[in-house]
PDB file of N, CA and C in Angstrom:
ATOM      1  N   UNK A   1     -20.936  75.790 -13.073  1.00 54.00           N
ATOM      2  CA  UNK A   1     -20.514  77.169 -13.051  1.00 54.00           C
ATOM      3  C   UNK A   1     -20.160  77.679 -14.435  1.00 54.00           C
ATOM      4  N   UNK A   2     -19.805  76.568 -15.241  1.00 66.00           N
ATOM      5  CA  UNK A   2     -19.861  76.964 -16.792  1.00 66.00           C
ATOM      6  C   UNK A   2     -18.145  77.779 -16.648  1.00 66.00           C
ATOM      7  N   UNK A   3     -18.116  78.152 -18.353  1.00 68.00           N
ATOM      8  CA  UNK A   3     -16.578  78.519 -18.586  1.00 68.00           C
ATOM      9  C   UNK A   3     -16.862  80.258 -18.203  1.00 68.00           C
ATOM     10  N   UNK A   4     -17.969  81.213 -17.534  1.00 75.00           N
ATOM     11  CA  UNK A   4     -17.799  82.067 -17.543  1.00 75.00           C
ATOM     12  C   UNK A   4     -16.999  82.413 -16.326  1.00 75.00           C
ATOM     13  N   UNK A   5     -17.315  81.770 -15.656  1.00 83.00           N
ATOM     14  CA  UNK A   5     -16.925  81.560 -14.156  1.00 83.00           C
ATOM     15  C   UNK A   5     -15.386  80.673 -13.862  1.00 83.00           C
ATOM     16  N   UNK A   6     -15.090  79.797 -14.227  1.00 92.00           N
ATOM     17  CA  UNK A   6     -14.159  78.692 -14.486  1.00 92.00           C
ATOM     18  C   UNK A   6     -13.540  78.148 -15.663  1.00 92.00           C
ATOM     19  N   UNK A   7     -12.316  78.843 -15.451  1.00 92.00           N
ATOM     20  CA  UNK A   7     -11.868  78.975 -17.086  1.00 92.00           C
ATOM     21  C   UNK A   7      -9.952  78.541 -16.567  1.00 92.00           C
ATOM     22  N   UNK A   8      -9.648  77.523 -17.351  1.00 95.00           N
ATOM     23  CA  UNK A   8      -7.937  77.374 -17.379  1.00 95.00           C
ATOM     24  C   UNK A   8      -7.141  78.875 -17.929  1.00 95.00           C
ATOM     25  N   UNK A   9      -6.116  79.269 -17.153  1.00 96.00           N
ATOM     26  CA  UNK A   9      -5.355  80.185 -17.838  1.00 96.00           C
ATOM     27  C   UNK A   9      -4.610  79.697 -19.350  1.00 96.00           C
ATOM     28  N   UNK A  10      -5.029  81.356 -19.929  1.00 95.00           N
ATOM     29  CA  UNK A  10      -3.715  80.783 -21.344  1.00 95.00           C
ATOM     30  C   UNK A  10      -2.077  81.425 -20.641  1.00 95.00           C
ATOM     31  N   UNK A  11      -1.636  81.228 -21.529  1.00 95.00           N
ATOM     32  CA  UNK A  11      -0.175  81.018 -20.982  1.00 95.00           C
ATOM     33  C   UNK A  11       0.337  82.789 -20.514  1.00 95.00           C
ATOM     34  N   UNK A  12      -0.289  83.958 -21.093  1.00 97.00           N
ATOM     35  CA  UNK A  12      -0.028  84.682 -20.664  1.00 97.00           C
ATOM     36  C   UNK A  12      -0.377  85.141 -19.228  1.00 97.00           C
ATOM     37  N   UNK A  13      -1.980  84.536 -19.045  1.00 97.00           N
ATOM     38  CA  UNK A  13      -2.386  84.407 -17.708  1.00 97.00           C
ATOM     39  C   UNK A  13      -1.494  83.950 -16.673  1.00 97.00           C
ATOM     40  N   UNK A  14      -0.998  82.601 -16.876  1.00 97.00           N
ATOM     41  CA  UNK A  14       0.139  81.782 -15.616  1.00 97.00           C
ATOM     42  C   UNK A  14       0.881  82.945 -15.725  1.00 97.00           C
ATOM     43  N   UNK A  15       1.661  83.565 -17.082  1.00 97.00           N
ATOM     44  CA  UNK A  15       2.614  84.028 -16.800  1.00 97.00           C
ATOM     45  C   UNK A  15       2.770  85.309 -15.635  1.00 97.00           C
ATOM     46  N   UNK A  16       1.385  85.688 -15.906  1.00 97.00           N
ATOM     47  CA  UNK A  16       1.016  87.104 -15.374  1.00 97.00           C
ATOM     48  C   UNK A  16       0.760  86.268 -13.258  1.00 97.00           C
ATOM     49  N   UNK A  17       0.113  85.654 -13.295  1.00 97.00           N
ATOM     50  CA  UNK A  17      -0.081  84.985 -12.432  1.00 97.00           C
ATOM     51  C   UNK A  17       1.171  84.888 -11.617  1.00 97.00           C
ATOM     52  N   UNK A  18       1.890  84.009 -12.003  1.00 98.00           N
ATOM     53  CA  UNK A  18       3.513  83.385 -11.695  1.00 98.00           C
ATOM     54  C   UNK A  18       4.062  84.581 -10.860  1.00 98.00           C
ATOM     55  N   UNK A  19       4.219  85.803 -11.467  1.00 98.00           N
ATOM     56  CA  UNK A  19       4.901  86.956 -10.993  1.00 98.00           C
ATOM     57  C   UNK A  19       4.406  87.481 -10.215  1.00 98.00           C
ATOM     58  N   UNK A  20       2.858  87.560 -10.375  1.00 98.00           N
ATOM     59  CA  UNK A  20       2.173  88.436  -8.804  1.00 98.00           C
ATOM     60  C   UNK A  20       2.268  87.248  -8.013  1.00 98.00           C
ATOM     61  N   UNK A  21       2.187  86.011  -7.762  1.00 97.00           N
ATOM     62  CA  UNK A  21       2.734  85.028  -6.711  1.00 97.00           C
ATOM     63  C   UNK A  21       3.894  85.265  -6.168  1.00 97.00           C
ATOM     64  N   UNK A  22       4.943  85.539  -6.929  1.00 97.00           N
ATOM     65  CA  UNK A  22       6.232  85.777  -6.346  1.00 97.00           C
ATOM     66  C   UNK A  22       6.863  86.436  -6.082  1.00 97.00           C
ATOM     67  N   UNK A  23       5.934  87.635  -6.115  1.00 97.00           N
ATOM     68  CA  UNK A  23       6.177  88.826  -5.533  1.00 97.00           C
ATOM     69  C   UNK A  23       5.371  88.832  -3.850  1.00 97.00           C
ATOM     70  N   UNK A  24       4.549  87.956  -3.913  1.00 94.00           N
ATOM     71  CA  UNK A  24       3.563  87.982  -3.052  1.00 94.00           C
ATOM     72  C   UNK A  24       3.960  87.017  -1.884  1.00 94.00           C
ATOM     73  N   UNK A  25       4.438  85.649  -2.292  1.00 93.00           N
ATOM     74  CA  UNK A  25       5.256  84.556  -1.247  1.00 93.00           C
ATOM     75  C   UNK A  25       6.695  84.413  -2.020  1.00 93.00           C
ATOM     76  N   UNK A  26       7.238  85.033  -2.692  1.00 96.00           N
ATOM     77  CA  UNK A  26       8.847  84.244  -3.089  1.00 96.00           C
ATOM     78  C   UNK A  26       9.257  83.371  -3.601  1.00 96.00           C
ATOM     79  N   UNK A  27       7.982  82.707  -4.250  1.00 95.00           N
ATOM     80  CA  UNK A  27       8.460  80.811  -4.717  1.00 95.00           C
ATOM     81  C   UNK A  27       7.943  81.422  -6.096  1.00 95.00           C
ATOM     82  N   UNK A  28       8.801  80.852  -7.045  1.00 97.00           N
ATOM     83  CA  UNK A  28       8.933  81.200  -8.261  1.00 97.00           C
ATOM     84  C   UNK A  28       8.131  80.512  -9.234  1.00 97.00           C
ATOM     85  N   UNK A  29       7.116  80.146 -10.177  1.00 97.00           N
ATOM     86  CA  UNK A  29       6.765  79.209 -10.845  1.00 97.00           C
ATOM     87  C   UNK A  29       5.622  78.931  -9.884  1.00 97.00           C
ATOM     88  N   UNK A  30       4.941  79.353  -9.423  1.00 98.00           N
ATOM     89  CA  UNK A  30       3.068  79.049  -8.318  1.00 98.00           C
ATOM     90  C   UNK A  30       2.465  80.153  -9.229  1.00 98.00           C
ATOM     91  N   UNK A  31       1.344  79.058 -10.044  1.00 97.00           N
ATOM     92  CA  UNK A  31       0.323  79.885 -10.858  1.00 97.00           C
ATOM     93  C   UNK A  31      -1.035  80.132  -9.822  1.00 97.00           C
ATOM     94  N   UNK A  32      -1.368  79.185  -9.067  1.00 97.00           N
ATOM     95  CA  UNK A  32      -2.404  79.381  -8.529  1.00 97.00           C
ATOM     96  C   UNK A  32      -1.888  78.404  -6.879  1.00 97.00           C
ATOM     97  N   UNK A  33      -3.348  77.825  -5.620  1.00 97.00           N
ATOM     98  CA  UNK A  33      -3.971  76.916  -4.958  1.00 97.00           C
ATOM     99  C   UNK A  33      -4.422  75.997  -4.734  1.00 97.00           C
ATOM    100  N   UNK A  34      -4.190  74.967  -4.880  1.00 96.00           N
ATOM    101  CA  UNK A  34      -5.372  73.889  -4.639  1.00 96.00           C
ATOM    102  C   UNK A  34      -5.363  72.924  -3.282  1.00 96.00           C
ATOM    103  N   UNK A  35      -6.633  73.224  -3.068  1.00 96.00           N
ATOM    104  CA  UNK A  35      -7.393  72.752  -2.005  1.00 96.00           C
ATOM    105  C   UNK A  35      -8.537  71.737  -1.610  1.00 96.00           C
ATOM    106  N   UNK A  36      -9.281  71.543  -0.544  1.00 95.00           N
ATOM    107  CA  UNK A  36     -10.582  70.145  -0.665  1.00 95.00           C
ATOM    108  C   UNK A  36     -10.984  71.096   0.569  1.00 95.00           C
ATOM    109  N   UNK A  37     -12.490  70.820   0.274  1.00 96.00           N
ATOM    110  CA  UNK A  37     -13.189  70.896   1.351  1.00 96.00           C
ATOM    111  C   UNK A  37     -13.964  69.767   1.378  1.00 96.00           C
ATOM    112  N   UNK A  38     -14.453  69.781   3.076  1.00 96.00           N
ATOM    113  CA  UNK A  38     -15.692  68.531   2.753  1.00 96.00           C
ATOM    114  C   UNK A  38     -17.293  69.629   2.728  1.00 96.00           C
ATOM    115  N   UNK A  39     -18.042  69.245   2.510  1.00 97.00           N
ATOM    116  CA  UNK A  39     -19.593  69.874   1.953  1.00 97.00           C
ATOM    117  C   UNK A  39     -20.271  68.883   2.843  1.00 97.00           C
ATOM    118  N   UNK A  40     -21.105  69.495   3.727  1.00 97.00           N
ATOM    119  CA  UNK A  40     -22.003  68.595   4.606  1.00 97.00           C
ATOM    120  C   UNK A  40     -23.216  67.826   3.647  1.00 97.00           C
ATOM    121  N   UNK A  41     -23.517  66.894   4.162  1.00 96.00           N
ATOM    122  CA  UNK A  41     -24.629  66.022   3.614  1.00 96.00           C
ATOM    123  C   UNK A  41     -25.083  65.564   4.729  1.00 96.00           C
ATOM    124  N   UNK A  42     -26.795  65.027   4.477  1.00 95.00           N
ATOM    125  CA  UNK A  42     -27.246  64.086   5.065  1.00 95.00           C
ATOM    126  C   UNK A  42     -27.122  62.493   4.826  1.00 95.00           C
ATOM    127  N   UNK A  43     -26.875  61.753   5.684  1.00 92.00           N
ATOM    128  CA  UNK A  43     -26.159  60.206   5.744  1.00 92.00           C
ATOM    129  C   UNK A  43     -27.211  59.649   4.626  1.00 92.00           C
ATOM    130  N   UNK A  44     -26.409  58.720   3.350  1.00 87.00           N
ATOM    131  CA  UNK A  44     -27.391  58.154   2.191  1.00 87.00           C
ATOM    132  C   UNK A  44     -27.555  57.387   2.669  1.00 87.00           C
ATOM    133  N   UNK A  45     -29.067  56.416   1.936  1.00 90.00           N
ATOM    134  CA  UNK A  45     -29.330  55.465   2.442  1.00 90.00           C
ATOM    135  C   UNK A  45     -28.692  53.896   1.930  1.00 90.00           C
ATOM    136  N   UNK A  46     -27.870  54.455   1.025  1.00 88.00           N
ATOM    137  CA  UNK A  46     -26.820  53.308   0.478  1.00 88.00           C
ATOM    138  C   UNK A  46     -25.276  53.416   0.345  1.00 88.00           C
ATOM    139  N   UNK A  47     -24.855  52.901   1.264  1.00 88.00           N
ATOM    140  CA  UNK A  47     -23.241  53.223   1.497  1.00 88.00           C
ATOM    141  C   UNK A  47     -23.281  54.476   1.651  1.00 88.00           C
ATOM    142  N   UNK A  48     -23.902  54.614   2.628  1.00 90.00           N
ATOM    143  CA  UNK A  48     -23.634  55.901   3.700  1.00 90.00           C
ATOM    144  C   UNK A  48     -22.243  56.454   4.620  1.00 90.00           C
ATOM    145  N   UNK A  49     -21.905  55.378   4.801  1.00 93.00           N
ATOM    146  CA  UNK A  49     -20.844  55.183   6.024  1.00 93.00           C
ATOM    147  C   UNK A  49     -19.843  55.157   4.834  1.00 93.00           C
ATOM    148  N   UNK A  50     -19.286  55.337   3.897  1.00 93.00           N
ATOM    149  CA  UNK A  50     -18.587  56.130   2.982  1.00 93.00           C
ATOM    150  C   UNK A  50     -18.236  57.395   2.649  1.00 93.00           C
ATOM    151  N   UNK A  51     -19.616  58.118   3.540  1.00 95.00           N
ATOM    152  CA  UNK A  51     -19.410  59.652   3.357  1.00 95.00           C
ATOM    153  C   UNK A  51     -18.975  60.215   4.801  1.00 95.00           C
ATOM    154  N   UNK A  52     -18.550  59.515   5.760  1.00 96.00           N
ATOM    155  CA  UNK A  52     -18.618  60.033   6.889  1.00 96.00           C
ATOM    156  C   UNK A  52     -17.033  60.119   7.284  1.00 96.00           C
ATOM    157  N   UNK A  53     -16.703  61.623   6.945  1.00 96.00           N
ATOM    158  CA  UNK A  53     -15.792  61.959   6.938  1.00 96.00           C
ATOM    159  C   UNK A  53     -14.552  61.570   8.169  1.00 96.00           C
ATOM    160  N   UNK A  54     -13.247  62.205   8.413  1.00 94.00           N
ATOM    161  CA  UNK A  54     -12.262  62.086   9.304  1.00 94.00           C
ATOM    162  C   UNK A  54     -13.131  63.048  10.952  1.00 94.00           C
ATOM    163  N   UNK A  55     -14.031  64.232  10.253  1.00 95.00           N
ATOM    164  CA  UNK A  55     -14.214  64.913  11.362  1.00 95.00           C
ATOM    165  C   UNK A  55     -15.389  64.414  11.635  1.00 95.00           C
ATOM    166  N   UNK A  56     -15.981  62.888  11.132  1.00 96.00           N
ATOM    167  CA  UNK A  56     -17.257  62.485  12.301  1.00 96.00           C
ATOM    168  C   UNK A  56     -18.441  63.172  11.423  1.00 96.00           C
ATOM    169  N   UNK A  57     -18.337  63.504  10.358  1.00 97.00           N
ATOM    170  CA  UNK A  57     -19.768  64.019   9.723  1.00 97.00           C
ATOM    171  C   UNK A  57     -19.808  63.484   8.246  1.00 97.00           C
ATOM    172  N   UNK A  58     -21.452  63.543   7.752  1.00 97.00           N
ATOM    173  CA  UNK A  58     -21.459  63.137   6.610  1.00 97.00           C
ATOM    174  C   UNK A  58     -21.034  64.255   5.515  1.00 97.00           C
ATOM    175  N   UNK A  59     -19.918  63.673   4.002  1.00 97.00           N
ATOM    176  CA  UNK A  59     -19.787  64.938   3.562  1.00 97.00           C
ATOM    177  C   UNK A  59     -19.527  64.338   1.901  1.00 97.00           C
ATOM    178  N   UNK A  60     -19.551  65.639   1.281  1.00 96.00           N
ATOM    179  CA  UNK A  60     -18.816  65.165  -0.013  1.00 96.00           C
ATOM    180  C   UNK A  60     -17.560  66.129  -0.481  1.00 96.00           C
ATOM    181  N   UNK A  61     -16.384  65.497  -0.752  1.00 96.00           N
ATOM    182  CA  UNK A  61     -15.711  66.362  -1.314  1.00 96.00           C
ATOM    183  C   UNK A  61     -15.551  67.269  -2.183  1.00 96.00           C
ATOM    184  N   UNK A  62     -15.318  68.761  -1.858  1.00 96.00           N
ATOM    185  CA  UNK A  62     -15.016  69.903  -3.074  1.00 96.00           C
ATOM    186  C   UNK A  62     -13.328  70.085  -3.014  1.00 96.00           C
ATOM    187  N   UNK A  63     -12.932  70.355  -4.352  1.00 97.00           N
ATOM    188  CA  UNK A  63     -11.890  70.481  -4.642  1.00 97.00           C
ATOM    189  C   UNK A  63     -11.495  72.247  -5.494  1.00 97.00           C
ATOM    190  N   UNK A  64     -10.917  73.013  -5.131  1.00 97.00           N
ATOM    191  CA  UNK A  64     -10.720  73.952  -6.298  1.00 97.00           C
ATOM    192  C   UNK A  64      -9.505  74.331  -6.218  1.00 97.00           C
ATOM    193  N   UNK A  65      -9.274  74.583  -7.368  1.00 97.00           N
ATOM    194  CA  UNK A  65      -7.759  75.607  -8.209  1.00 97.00           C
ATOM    195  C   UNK A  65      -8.275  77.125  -8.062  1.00 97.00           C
ATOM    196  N   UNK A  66      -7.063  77.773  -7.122  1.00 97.00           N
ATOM    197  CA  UNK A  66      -7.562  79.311  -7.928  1.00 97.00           C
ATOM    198  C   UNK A  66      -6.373  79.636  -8.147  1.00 97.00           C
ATOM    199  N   UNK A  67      -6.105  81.389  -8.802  1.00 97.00           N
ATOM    200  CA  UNK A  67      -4.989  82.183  -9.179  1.00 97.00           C
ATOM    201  C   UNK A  67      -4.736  83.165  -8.353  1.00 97.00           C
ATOM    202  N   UNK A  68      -4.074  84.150  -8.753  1.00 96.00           N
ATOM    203  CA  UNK A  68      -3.550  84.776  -7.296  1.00 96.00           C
ATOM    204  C   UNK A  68      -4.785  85.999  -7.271  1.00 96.00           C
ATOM    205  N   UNK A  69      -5.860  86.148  -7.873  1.00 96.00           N
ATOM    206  CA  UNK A  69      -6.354  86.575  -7.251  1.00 96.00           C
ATOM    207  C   UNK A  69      -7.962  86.216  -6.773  1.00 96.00           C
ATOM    208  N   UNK A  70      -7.841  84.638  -6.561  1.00 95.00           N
ATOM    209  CA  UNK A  70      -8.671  84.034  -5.997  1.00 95.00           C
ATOM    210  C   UNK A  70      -9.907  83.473  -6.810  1.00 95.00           C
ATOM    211  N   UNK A  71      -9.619  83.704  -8.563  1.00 95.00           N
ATOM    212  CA  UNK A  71     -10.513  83.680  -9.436  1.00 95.00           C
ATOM    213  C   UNK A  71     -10.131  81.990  -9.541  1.00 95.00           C
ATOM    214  N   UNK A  72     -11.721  81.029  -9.844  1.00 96.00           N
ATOM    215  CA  UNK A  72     -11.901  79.924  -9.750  1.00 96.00           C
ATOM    216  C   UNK A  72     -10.996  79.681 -11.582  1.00 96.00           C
ATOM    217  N   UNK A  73      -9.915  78.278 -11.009  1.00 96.00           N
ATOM    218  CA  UNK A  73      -9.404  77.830 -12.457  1.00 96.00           C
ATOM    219  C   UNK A  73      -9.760  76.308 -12.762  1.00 96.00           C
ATOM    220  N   UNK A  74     -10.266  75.775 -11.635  1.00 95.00           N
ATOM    221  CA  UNK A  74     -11.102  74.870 -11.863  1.00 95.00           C
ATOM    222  C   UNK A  74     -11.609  74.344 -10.771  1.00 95.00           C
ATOM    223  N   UNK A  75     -12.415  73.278 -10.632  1.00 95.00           N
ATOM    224  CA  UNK A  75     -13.661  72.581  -9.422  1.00 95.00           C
ATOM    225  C   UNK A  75     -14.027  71.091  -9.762  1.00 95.00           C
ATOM    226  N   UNK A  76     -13.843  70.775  -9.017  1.00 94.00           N
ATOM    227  CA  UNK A  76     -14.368  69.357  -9.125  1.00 94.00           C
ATOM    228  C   UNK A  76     -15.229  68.828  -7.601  1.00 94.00           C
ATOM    229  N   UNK A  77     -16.299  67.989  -7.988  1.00 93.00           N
ATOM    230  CA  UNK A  77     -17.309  67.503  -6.597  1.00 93.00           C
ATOM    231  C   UNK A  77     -17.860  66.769  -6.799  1.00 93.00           C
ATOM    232  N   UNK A  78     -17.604  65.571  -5.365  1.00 83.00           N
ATOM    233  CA  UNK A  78     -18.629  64.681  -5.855  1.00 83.00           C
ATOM    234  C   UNK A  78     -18.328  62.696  -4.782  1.00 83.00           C
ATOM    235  N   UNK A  79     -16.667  62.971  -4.831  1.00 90.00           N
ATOM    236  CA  UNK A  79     -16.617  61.906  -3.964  1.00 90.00           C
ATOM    237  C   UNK A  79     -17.164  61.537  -2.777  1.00 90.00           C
ATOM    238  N   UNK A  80     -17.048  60.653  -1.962  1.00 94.00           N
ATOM    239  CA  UNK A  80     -17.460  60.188  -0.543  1.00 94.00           C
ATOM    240  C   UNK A  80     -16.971  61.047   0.263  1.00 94.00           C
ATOM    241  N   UNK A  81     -16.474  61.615   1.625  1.00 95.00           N
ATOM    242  CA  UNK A  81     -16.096  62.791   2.254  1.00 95.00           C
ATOM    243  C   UNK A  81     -14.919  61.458   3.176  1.00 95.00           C
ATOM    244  N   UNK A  82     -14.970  60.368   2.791  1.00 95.00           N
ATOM    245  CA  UNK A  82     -13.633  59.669   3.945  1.00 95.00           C
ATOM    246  C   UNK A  82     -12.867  59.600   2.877  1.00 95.00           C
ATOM    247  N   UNK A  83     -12.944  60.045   1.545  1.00 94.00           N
ATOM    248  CA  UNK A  83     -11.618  59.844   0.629  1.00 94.00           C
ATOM    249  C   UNK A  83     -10.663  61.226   1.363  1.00 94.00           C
ATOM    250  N   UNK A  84      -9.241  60.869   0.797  1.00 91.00           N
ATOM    251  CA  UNK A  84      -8.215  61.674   1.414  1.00 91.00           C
ATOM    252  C   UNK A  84      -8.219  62.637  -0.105  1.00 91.00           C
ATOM    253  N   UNK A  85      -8.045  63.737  -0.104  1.00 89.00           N
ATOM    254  CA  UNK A  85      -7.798  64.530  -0.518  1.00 89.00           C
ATOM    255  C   UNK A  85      -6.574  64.546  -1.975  1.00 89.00           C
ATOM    256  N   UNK A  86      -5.362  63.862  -1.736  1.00 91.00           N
ATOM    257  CA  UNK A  86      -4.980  63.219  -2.825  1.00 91.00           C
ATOM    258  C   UNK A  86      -5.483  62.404  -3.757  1.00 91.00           C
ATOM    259  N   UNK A  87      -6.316  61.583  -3.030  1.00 92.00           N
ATOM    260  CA  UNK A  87      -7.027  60.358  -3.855  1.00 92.00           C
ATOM    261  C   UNK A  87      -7.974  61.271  -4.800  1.00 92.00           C
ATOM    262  N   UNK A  88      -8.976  62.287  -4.413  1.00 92.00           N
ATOM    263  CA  UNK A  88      -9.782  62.691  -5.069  1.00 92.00           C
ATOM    264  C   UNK A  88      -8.911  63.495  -6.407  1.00 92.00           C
ATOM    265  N   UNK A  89      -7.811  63.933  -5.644  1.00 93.00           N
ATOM    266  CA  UNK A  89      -6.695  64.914  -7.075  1.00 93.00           C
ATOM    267  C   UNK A  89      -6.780  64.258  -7.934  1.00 93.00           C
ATOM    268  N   UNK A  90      -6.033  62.500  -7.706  1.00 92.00           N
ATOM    269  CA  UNK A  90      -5.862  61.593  -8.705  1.00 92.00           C
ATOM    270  C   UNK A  90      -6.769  61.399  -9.250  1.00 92.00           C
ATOM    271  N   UNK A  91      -7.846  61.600  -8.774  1.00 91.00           N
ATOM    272  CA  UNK A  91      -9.346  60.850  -9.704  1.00 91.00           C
ATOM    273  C   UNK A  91     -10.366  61.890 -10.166  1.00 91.00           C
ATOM    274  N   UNK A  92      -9.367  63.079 -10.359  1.00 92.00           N
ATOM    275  CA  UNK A  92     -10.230  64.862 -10.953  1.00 92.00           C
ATOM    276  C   UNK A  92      -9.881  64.207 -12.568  1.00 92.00           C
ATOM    277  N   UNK A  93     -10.066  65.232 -13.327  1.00 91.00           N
ATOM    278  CA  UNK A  93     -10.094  65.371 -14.650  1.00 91.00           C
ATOM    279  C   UNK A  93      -8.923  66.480 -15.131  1.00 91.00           C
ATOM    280  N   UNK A  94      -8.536  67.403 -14.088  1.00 93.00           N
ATOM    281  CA  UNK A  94      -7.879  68.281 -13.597  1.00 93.00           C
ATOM    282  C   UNK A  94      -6.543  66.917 -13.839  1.00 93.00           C
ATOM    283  N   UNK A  95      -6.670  66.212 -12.911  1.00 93.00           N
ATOM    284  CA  UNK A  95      -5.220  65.621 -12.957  1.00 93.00           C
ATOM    285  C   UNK A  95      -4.976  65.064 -14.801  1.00 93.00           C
ATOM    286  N   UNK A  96      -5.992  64.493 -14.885  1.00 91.00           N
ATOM    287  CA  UNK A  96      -5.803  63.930 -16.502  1.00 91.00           C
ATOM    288  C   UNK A  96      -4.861  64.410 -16.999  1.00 91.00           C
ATOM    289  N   UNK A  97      -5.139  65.444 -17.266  1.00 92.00           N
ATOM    290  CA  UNK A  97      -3.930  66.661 -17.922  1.00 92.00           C
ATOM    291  C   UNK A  97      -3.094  67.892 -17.437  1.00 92.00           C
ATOM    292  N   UNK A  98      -2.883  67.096 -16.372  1.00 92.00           N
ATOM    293  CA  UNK A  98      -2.322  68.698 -15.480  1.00 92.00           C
ATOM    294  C   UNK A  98      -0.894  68.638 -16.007  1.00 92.00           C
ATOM    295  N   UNK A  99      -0.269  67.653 -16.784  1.00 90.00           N
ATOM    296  CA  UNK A  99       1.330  68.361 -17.081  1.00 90.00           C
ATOM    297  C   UNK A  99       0.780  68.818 -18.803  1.00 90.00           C
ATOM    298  N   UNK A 100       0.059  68.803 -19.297  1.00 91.00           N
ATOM    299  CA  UNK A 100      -0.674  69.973 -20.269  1.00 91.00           C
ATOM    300  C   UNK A 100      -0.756  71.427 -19.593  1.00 91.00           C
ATOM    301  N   UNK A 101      -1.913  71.218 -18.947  1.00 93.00           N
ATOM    302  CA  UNK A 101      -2.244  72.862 -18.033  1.00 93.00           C
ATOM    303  C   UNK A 101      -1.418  73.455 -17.458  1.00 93.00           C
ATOM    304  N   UNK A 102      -0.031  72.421 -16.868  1.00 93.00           N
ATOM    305  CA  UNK A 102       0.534  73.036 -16.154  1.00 93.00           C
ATOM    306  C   UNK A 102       1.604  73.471 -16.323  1.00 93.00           C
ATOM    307  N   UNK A 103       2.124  72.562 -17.727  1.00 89.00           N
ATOM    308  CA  UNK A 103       3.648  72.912 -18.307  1.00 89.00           C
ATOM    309  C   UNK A 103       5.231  73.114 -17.293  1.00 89.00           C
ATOM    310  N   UNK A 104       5.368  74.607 -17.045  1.00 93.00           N
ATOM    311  CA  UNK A 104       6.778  74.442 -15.905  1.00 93.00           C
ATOM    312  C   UNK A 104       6.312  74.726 -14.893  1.00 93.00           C
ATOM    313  N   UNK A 105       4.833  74.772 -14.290  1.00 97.00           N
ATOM    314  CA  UNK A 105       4.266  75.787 -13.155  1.00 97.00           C
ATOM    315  C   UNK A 105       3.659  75.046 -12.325  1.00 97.00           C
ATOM    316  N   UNK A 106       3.989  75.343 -10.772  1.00 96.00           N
ATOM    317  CA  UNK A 106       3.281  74.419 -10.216  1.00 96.00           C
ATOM    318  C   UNK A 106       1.932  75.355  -9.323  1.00 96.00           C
ATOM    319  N   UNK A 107       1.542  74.270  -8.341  1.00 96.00           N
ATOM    320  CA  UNK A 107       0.268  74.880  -7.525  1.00 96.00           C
ATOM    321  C   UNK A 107       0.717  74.586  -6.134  1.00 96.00           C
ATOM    322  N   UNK A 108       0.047  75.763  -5.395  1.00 95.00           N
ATOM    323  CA  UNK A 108       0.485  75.345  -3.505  1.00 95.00           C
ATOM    324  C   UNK A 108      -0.614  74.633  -3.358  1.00 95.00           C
ATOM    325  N   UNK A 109      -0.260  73.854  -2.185  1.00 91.00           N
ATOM    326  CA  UNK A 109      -1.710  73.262  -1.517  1.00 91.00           C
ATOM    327  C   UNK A 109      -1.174  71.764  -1.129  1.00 91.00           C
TER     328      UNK A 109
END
């Protein structure tokens, strides 16, 4: 999607962010979302039964960050679809440096 599309906030962004959040739900310090979906696939023919998710289908995990107004702050894709959703956080690039990106601000999800 490239940086035109998916871009980290600079600090005035969170800041701007932060406030329409908390005006919006009340919790003080939420710059953005993050979430997983699973993405359907057809079953591979090598360690297949790796992708076959909690709901019984083959999948791969999507992950995204957005801001409050739904603009992508980052994405990650690509695991097996039976990983749990934390596991994939821990193993983004996103996590690498999220007390960089994220400084005093956190994310719902």
């Amino acid at each position: 999607l490239g940086s035109n599309f998916v871009s980290w906030p600079n600090a005035c962004e969170k800041a701007t962010s932060a406030l329409a959040l908390q005006r919006l739900c009340g919790i003080p310090g939420v710059i953005g979302a993050i979430d997983g979906c699973h993405i359907r696939v057809q079953k591979l023919p090598v360690r297949g039964v790796h992708y076959m998710n909690r709901k019984s289908f083959f999948s791969v995990l999507l992950q995204g960050i957005v801001d409050d107004r739904g603009r992508l702050l980052d994405i990650c894709a690509g695991p097996p679809g039976r990983e749990h959703d934390a596991r994939m956080l821990r193993a983004s690039p996103f996590f690498e440096s999220w007390q960089e990106k994220m400084a005093a601000y956190s994310l719902l999800g």
